[in-house]
PDB file of C-alpha atoms in Angstrom:
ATOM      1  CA  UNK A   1     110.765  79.340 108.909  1.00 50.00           C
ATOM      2  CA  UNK A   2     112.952  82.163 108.086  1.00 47.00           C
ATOM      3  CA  UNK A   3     110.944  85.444 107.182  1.00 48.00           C
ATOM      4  CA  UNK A   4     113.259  87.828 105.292  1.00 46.00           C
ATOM      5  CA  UNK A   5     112.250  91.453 104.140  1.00 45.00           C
ATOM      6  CA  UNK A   6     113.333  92.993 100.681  1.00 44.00           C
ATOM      7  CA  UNK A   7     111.754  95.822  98.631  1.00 40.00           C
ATOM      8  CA  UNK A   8     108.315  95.502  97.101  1.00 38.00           C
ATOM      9  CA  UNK A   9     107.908  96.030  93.526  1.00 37.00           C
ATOM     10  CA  UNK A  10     105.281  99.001  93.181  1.00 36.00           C
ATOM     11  CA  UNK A  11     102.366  96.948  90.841  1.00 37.00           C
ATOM     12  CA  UNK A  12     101.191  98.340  87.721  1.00 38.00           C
ATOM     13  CA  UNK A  13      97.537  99.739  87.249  1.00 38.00           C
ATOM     14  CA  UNK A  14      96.798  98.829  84.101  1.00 38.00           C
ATOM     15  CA  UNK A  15      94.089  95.921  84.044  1.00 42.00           C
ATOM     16  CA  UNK A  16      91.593  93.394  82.632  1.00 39.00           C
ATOM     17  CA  UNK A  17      87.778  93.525  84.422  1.00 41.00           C
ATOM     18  CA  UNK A  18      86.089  90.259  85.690  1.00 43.00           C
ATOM     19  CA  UNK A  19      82.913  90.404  84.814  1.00 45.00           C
ATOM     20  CA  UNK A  20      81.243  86.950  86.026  1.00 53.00           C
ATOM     21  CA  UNK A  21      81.388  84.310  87.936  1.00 63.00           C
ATOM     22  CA  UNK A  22      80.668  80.328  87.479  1.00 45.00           C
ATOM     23  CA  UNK A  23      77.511  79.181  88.347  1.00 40.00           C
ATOM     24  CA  UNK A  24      77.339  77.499  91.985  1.00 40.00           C
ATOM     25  CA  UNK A  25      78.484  74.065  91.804  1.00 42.00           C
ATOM     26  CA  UNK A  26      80.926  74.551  89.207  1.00 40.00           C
ATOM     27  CA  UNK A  27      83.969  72.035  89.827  1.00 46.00           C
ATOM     28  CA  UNK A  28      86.850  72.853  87.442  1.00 44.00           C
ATOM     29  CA  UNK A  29      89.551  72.062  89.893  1.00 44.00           C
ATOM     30  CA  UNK A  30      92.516  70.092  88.367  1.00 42.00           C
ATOM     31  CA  UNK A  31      91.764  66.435  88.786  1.00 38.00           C
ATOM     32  CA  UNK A  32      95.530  65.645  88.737  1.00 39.00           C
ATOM     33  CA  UNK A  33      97.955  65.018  91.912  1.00 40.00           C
ATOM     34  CA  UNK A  34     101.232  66.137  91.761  1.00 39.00           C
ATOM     35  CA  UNK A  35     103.952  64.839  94.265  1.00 38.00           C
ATOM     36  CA  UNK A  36     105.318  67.685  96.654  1.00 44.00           C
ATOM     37  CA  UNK A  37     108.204  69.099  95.884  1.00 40.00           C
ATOM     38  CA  UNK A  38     111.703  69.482  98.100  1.00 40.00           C
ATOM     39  CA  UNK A  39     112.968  73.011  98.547  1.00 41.00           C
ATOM     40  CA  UNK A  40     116.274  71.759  99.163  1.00 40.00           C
ATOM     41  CA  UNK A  41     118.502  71.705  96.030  1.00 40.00           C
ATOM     42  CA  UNK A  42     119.071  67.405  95.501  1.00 39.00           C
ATOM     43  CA  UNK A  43     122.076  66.202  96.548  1.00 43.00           C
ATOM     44  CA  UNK A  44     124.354  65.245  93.923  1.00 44.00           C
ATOM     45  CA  UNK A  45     124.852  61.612  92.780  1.00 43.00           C
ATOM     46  CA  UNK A  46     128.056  59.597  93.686  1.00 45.00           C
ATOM     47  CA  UNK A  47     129.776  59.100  90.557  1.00 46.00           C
ATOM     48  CA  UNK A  48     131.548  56.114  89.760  1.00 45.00           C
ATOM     49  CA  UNK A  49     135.143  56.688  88.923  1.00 46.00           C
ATOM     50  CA  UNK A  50     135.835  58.248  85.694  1.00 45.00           C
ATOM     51  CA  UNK A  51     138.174  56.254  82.749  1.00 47.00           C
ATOM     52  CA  UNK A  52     140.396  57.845  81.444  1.00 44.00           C
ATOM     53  CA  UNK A  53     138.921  58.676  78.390  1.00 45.00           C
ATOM     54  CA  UNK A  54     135.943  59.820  80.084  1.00 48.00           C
ATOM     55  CA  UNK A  55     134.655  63.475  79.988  1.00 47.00           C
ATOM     56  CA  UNK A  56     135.246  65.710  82.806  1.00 49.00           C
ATOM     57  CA  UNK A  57     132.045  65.733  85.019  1.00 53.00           C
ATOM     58  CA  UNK A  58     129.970  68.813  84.227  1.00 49.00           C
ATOM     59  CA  UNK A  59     129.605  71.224  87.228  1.00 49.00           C
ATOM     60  CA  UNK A  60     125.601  71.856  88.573  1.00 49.00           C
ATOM     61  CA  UNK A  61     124.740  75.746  88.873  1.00 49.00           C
ATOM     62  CA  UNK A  62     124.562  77.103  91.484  1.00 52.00           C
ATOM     63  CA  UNK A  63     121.245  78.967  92.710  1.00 56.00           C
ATOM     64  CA  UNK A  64     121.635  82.706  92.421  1.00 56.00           C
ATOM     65  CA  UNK A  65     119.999  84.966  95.289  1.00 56.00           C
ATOM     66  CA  UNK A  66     117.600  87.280  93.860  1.00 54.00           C
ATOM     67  CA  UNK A  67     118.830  90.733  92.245  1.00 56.00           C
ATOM     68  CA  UNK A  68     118.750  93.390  95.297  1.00 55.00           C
ATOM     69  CA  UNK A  69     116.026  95.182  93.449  1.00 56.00           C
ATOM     70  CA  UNK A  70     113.458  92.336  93.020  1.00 69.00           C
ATOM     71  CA  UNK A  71     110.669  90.836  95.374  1.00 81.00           C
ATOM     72  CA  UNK A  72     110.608  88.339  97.337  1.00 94.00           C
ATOM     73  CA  UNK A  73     108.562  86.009  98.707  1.00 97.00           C
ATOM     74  CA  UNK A  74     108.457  85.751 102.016  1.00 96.00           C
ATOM     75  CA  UNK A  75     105.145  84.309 102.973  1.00 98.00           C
ATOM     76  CA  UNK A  76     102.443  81.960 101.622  1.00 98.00           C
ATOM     77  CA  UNK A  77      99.102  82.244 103.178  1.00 98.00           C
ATOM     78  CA  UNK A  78      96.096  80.253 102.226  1.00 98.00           C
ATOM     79  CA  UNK A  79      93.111  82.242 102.729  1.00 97.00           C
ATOM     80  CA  UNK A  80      89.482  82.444 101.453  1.00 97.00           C
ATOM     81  CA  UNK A  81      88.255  85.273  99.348  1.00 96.00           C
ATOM     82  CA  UNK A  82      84.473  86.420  98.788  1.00 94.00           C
ATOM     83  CA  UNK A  83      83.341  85.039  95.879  1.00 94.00           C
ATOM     84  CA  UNK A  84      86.648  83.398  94.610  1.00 96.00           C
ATOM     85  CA  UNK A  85      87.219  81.083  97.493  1.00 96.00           C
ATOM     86  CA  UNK A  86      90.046  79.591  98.540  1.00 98.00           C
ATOM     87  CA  UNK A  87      93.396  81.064  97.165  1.00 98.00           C
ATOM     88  CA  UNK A  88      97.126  81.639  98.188  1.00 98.00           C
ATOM     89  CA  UNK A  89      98.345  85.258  98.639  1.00 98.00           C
ATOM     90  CA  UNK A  90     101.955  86.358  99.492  1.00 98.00           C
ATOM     91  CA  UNK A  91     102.700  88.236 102.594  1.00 97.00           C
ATOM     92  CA  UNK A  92     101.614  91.956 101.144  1.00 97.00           C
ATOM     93  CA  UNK A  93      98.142  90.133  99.825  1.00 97.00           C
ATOM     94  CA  UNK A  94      98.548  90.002  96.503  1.00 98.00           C
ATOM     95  CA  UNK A  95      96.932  87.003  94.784  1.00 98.00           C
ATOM     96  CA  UNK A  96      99.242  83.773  93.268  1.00 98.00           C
ATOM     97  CA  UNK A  97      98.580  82.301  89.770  1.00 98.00           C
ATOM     98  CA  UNK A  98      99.925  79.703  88.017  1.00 98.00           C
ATOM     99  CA  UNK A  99     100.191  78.831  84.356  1.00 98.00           C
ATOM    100  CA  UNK A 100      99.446  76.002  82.380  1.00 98.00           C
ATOM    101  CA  UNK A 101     102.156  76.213  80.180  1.00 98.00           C
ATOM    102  CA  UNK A 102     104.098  75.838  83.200  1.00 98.00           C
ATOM    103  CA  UNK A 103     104.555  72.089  84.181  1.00 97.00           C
ATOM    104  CA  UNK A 104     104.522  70.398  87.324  1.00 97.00           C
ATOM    105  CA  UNK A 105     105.794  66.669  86.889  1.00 95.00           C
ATOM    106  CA  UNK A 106     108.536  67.787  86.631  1.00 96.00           C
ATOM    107  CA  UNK A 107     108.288  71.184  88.188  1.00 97.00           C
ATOM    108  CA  UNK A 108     108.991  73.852  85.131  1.00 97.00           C
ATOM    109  CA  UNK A 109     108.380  77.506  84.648  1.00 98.00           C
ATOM    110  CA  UNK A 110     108.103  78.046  80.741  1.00 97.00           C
ATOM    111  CA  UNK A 111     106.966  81.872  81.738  1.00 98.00           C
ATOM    112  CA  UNK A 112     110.160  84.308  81.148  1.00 96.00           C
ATOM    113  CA  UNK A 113     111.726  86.843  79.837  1.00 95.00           C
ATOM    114  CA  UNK A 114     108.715  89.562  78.489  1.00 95.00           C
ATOM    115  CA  UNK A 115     106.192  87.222  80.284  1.00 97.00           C
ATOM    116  CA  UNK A 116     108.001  87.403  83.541  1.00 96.00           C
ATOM    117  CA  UNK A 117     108.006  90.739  83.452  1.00 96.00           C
ATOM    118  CA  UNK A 118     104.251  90.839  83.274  1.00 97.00           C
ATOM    119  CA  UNK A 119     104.189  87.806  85.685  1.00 98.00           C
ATOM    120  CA  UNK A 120     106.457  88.380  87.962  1.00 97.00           C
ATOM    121  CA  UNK A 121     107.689  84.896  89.878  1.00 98.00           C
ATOM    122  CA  UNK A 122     107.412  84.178  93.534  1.00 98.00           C
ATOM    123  CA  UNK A 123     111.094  84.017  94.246  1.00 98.00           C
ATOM    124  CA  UNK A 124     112.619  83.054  97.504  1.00 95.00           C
ATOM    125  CA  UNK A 125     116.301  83.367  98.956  1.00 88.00           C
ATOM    126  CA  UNK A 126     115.137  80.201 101.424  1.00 83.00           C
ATOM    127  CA  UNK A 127     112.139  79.045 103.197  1.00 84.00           C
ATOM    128  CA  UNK A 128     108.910  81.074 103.166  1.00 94.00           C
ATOM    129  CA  UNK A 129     106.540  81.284 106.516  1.00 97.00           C
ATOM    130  CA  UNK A 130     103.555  79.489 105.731  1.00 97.00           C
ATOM    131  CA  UNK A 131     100.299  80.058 106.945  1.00 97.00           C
ATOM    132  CA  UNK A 132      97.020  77.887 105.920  1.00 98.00           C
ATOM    133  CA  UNK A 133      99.308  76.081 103.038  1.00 98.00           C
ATOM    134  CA  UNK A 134     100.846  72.882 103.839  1.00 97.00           C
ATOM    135  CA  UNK A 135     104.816  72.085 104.140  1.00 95.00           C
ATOM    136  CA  UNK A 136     104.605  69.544 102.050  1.00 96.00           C
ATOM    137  CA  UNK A 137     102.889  71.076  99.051  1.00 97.00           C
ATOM    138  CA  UNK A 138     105.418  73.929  98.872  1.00 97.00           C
ATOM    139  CA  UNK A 139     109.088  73.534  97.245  1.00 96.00           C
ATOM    140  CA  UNK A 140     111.190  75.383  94.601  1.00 97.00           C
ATOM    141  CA  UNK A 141     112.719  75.127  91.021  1.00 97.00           C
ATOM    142  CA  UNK A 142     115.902  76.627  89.581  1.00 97.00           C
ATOM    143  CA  UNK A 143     114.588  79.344  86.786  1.00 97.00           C
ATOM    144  CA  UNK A 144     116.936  79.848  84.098  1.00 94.00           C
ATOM    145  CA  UNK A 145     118.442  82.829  85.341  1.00 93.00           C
ATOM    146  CA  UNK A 146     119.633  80.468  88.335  1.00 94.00           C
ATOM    147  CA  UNK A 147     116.787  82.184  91.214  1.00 96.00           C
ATOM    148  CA  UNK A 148     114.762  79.931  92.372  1.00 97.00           C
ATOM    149  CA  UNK A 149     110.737  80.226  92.290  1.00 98.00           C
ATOM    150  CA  UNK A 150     108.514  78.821  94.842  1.00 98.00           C
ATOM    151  CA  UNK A 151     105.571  75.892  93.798  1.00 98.00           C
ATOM    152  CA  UNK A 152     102.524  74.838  95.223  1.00 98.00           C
ATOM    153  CA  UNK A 153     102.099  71.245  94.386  1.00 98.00           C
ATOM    154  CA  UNK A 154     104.591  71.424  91.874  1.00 98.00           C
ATOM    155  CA  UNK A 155     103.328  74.368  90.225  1.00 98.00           C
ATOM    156  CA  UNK A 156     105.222  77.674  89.778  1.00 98.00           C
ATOM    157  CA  UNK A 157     103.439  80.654  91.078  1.00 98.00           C
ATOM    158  CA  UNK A 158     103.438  83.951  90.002  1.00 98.00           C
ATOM    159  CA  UNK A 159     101.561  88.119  91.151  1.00 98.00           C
ATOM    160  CA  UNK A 160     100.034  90.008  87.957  1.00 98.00           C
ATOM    161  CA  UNK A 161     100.722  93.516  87.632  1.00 97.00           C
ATOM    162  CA  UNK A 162      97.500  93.951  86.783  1.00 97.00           C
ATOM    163  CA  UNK A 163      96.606  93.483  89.837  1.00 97.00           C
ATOM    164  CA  UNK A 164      95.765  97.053  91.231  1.00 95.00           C
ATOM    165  CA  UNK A 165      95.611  96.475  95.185  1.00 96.00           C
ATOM    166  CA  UNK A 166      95.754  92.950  97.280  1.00 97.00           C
ATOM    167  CA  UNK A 167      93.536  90.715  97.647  1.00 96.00           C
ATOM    168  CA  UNK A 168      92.378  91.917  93.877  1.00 96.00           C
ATOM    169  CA  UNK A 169      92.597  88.710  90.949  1.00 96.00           C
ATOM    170  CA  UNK A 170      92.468  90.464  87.608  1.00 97.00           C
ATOM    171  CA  UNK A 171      94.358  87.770  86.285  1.00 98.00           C
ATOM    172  CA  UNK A 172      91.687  85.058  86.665  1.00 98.00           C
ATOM    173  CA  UNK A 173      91.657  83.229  83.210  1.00 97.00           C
ATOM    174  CA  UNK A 174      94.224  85.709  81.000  1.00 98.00           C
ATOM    175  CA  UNK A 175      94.830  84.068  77.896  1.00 97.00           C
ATOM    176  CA  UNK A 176      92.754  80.685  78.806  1.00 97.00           C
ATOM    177  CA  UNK A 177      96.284  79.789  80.112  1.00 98.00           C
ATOM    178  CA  UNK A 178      96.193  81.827  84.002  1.00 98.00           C
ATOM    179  CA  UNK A 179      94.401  80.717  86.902  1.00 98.00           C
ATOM    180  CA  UNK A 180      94.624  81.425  90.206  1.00 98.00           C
ATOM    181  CA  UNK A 181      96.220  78.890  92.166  1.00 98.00           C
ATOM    182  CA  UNK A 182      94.753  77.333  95.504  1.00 98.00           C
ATOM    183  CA  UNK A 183      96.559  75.725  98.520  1.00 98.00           C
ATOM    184  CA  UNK A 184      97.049  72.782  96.836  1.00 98.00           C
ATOM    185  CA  UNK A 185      98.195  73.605  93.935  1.00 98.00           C
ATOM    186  CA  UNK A 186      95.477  73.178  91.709  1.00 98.00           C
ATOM    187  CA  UNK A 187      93.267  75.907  89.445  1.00 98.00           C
ATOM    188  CA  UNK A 188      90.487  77.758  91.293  1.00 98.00           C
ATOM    189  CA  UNK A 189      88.252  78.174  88.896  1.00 96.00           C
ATOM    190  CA  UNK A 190      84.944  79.274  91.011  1.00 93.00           C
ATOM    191  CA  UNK A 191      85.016  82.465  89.890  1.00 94.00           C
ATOM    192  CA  UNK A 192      85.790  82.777  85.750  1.00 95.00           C
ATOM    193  CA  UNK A 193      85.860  86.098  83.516  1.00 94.00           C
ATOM    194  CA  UNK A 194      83.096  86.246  80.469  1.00 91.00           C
ATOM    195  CA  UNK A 195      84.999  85.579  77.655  1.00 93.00           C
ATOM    196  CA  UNK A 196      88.888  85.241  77.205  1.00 95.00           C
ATOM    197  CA  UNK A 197      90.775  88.291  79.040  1.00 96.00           C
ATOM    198  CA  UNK A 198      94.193  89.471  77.645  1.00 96.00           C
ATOM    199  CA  UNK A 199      96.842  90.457  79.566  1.00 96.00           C
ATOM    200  CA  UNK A 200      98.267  93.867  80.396  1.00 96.00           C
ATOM    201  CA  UNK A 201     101.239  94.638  78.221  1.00 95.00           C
ATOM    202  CA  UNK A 202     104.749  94.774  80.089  1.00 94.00           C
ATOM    203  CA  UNK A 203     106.074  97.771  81.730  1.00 89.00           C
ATOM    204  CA  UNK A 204     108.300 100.217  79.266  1.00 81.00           C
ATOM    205  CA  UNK A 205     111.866  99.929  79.226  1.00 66.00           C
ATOM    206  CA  UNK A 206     113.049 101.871  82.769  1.00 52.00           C
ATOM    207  CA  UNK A 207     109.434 102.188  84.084  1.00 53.00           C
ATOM    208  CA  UNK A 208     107.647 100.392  86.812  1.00 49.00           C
ATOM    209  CA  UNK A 209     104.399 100.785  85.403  1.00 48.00           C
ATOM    210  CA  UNK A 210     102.762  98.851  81.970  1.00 48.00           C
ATOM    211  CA  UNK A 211     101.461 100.612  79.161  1.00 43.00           C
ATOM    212  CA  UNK A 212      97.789 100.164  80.270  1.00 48.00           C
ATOM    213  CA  UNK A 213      94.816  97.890  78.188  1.00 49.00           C
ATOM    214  CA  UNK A 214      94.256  94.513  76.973  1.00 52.00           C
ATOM    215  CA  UNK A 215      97.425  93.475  74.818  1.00 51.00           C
ATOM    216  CA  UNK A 216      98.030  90.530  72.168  1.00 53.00           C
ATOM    217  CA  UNK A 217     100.243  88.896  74.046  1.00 59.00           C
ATOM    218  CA  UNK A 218     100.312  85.071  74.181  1.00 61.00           C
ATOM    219  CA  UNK A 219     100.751  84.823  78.404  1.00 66.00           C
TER     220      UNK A 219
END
């Protein structure tokens, strides 16, 4: 697969601690199977021809490549972390989520504008190298800005900035809604914070960094 470089987004400091972990034996895993998903856009219907009275055919949109200035994704790599377990990283090491107010039959990111900026989507400009995740779990949706975001079984995935350094998963169970996501898709949920973490506010207007401590926000 094609592995393409772009600039890295420098992650924001501010954090939530995990404090605990399940008890051994703990199986929270999603019990539901999603279908994989294509990465190619679906070709277009034939249409049968138009009366003429009809309404002109509406035009898809097109995908958009990612602004020069964002991330991209240009790896997947299933791994196993001490005490979390299994998990999917990106190519710098930083730790995928995903969201269940997302949905994944059909694939749909419901995380944007203030919440994207706190979760920033995996997005791709065409086929990540995967390592330890399986072709066939791994495909793409259209956001509403027209970039596409990567899934793992039909699930959009996302980094936290507050996530300090790879490999780190501060985001584990934010808001009861943000797990980290395993190779197939599904919510690891071996190791789970004490109590209900909130997530780090976004980053001030112009800045890079977020505003530090637990915030009220609902993602």
């Amino acid at each position: 697969m094609a592995h393409h470089k772009r600039t890295i987004v420098i992650v924001a400091s501010a954090m939530v601690a995990l404090t605990a972990c399940a008890p051994a034996g703990y199986n929270g895993a999603n019990s539901s199977a999603a279908e994989p998903v294509a990465v190619a856009a679906a070709e277009p219907t034939a249409a049968a021809e138009p009366e003429a009275s009809a309404a002109p055919e509406e035009k898809p949109v097109a995908d958009k490549a990612p602004p020069a200035n964002v991330k991209i994704t240009d790896e997947l790599v299933g791994k196993k972390l001490p005490r979390m377990g299994r998990v999917v990283t990106d190519q710098d090491g930083w730790v995928l989520y995903r969201f269940d107010k997302d949905s994944d039959d059909p694939p749909q990111s419901n995380c944007v504008d203030k919440c994207a900026e706190v979760w920033p989507p995996s997005l791709t400009d065409g086929n990540p190298k995967l390592r330890g995740v399986s072709d066939d779990k791994v495909g793409t949706i259209t956001r509403q800005d027209g970039t596409r975001q990567l899934t793992i079984g039909g699930w959009p995935v996302y980094r936290y900035i507050g996530d300090k350094k790879p490999g780190q998963w501060k985001g584990q169970g934010v808001g009861g809604t943000w797990f980290v996501v395993d190779p197939n898709g599904k919510k690891n949920l071996t190791c789970l914070p004490t109590g209900t973490p909130k997530a780090v506010a976004p980053p001030a207007a112009g800045s890079s960094n977020s505003s530090g401590g637990g915030s009220d926000y609902s993602y």
